[in-house]
CSV table of C-alpha atoms in Angstrom, one decimal:
chain,number,residue,atom,x,y,z
T,27,MET,CA,-20.0,-85.1,10.0
T,28,PHE,CA,-22.9,-83.4,11.9
T,29,ILE,CA,-21.0,-80.0,11.8
T,30,LYS,CA,-20.5,-80.3,8.0
T,31,LEU,CA,-24.1,-81.2,7.5
T,32,PHE,CA,-25.3,-78.4,9.8
T,33,LEU,CA,-23.0,-75.8,8.1
T,34,SER,CA,-24.2,-76.9,4.6
T,35,ALA,CA,-27.8,-76.6,5.7
T,36,ALA,CA,-27.2,-73.2,7.2
T,37,LEU,CA,-25.5,-71.9,4.1
T,38,LEU,CA,-28.2,-73.2,1.9
T,39,ALA,CA,-30.9,-71.5,4.1
T,40,LEU,CA,-29.0,-68.2,4.1
T,41,SER,CA,-28.6,-68.3,0.3
T,42,GLY,CA,-32.3,-68.9,0.0
T,43,CYS,CA,-33.0,-65.9,2.2
T,44,ALA,CA,-30.8,-63.7,0.0
T,45,SER,CA,-32.7,-64.9,-3.1
T,46,MET,CA,-36.0,-64.2,-1.4
T,47,GLU,CA,-34.9,-60.6,-0.6
T,48,ASN,CA,-33.8,-60.0,-4.2
T,49,ARG,CA,-37.3,-61.0,-5.4
T,50,SER,CA,-38.9,-58.3,-3.3
T,51,ASP,CA,-37.1,-55.4,-5.0
T,52,ALA,CA,-39.7,-54.9,-7.7
T,53,GLY,CA,-40.8,-51.5,-6.1
T,54,VAL,CA,-37.2,-50.4,-6.0
T,55,GLN,CA,-36.7,-51.4,-9.6
T,56,GLN,CA,-39.8,-49.3,-10.5
T,57,GLY,CA,-38.3,-46.4,-8.6
T,58,MET,CA,-35.0,-46.8,-10.4
T,59,ALA,CA,-36.8,-46.7,-13.8
T,60,ALA,CA,-38.8,-43.6,-12.8
T,61,PHE,CA,-35.6,-41.9,-11.8
T,62,LYS,CA,-34.0,-42.6,-15.1
T,63,GLU,CA,-37.1,-41.4,-17.0
T,64,ALA,CA,-37.4,-38.2,-15.1
T,65,PHE,CA,-33.7,-37.5,-15.3
T,66,ASN,CA,-33.7,-38.1,-19.1
T,67,LYS,CA,-36.7,-35.8,-19.5
T,68,ARG,CA,-34.8,-33.2,-17.5
T,69,ASP,CA,-37.7,-33.0,-15.2
T,70,ALA,CA,-36.3,-31.8,-11.8
T,71,ALA,CA,-39.8,-31.6,-10.2
T,72,SER,CA,-40.6,-35.2,-11.0
T,73,LEU,CA,-37.1,-36.2,-9.8
T,74,ALA,CA,-37.6,-34.5,-6.5
T,75,LYS,CA,-40.9,-36.3,-5.9
T,76,LEU,CA,-38.9,-39.6,-6.0
T,77,PHE,CA,-37.2,-38.6,-2.8
T,78,THR,CA,-38.5,-38.6,0.7
T,79,GLU,CA,-39.5,-35.3,2.2
T,80,ASP,CA,-36.3,-35.2,4.3
T,81,ALA,CA,-34.0,-37.0,1.9
T,82,LYS,CA,-30.3,-36.2,1.8
T,83,LEU,CA,-28.5,-35.5,-1.5
T,84,MET,CA,-24.7,-35.8,-1.2
T,85,PRO,CA,-22.9,-34.9,-4.4
T,86,ALA,CA,-19.1,-34.5,-4.3
T,87,ASN,CA,-17.6,-31.2,-3.3
T,88,VAL,CA,-20.8,-29.5,-2.0
T,89,PRO,CA,-22.6,-29.5,1.3
T,90,VAL,CA,-25.4,-32.0,1.9
T,91,MET,CA,-28.8,-30.9,0.7
T,92,THR,CA,-31.8,-32.0,2.8
T,93,GLY,CA,-35.4,-32.0,1.5
T,94,ARG,CA,-37.2,-32.0,-1.8
T,95,PRO,CA,-36.9,-28.2,-2.6
T,96,GLY,CA,-33.1,-28.2,-2.4
T,97,ILE,CA,-32.9,-31.5,-4.3
T,98,GLN,CA,-35.1,-30.1,-7.1
T,99,SER,CA,-33.0,-26.9,-7.2
T,100,TYR,CA,-29.8,-28.9,-7.5
T,101,TRP,CA,-31.1,-31.0,-10.4
T,102,GLN,CA,-32.7,-28.0,-12.2
T,103,ALA,CA,-29.3,-26.2,-12.0
T,104,GLY,CA,-27.6,-29.2,-13.5
T,105,PHE,CA,-30.1,-29.4,-16.3
T,106,ASN,CA,-29.7,-25.7,-16.9
T,107,GLN,CA,-25.9,-26.2,-17.3
T,108,GLY,CA,-26.3,-29.0,-19.9
T,109,VAL,CA,-26.8,-32.2,-17.9
T,110,SER,CA,-29.0,-34.1,-20.2
T,111,ARG,CA,-29.0,-37.9,-19.9
T,112,ILE,CA,-28.2,-40.7,-17.5
T,113,GLU,CA,-27.6,-44.4,-18.0
T,114,LYS,CA,-27.5,-46.5,-14.8
T,115,THR,CA,-26.5,-50.1,-14.4
T,116,PRO,CA,-27.3,-51.7,-11.1
T,117,ILE,CA,-24.5,-53.6,-9.4
T,118,ASP,CA,-26.4,-54.7,-6.4
T,119,VAL,CA,-29.8,-54.1,-4.8
T,120,GLN,CA,-30.5,-55.4,-1.3
T,121,VAL,CA,-33.8,-55.2,0.4
T,122,PHE,CA,-34.1,-55.2,4.2
T,123,GLY,CA,-37.8,-54.9,5.1
T,124,ASP,CA,-38.8,-51.3,4.3
T,125,THR,CA,-35.2,-50.2,3.4
T,126,ALA,CA,-33.2,-51.0,0.3
T,127,ILE,CA,-29.7,-50.3,-0.7
T,128,GLU,CA,-28.9,-49.7,-4.4
T,129,ILE,CA,-25.4,-49.6,-5.7
T,130,SER,CA,-25.0,-48.7,-9.4
T,131,ARG,CA,-22.7,-47.5,-12.1
T,132,PHE,CA,-23.7,-44.5,-14.1
T,133,VAL,CA,-22.8,-42.5,-17.2
T,134,VAL,CA,-24.1,-38.9,-17.3
T,135,SER,CA,-24.1,-36.8,-20.5
T,136,ILE,CA,-23.3,-33.1,-20.2
T,137,GLY,CA,-23.4,-31.8,-23.8
T,138,GLU,CA,-20.9,-33.8,-25.8
T,139,ARG,CA,-19.0,-34.9,-22.6
T,140,THR,CA,-19.8,-38.0,-20.6
T,141,ILE,CA,-18.9,-38.7,-17.0
T,142,LYS,CA,-18.7,-42.2,-15.5
T,143,GLY,CA,-19.1,-43.0,-11.8
T,144,LYS,CA,-20.8,-45.0,-9.2
T,145,ASP,CA,-23.6,-44.2,-6.6
T,146,MET,CA,-25.3,-45.6,-3.6
T,147,LEU,CA,-28.9,-44.9,-2.8
T,148,VAL,CA,-30.9,-45.7,0.3
T,149,TRP,CA,-34.6,-46.4,-0.6
T,150,LYS,CA,-37.4,-46.3,2.0
T,151,ARG,CA,-40.8,-47.8,1.5
T,152,GLY,CA,-43.4,-45.3,2.8
T,153,THR,CA,-46.7,-46.0,4.5
T,154,ASP,CA,-48.3,-45.6,1.1
T,155,GLY,CA,-46.2,-48.6,-0.2
T,156,GLN,CA,-44.1,-46.4,-2.5
T,157,TRP,CA,-40.4,-46.6,-2.5
T,158,ARG,CA,-38.6,-43.3,-2.4
T,159,ILE,CA,-34.9,-42.2,-2.1
T,160,ALA,CA,-33.9,-41.3,1.4
T,161,ALA,CA,-30.2,-40.7,0.6
T,162,ASP,CA,-28.2,-40.5,-2.6
T,163,ILE,CA,-24.4,-40.2,-2.8
T,164,TRP,CA,-22.1,-40.5,-5.8
T,165,ASN,CA,-18.7,-39.8,-7.2
T,166,ASN,CA,-17.0,-39.9,-10.5
T,167,ASP,CA,-14.5,-42.5,-11.5
T,168,GLN,CA,-12.1,-39.8,-12.7
T,169,PRO,CA,-11.9,-36.1,-11.8
């Protein structure tokens, strides 16, 4: 009986901790909204500012890009080629202190075409309290 009571109490405590963590993701949610806004304005400079100085951008089929200048160039090239809009739907956001993991689905518009996929972002809270993307990796649902 004690073991059942102990396990029930432990599970209840752990589920409470998970709920508390989810309540602390307001800064990440703001960052996600800022990402979508900058992307949909096709503003590569503002997008790059949402990343840490040494962030890693890892799109499929190209080498990893490190740092804001490369990230800005990547997004600007995409916008120049017709990338115009993103819709993101978070699947899960988990916060662990000053680090957060976001897993989302996305739909990107390129002219009349849309591409569906999923992504994972690592967010870091800086000393200024702002959440920025430290790593961003994604792939499409279909080639």
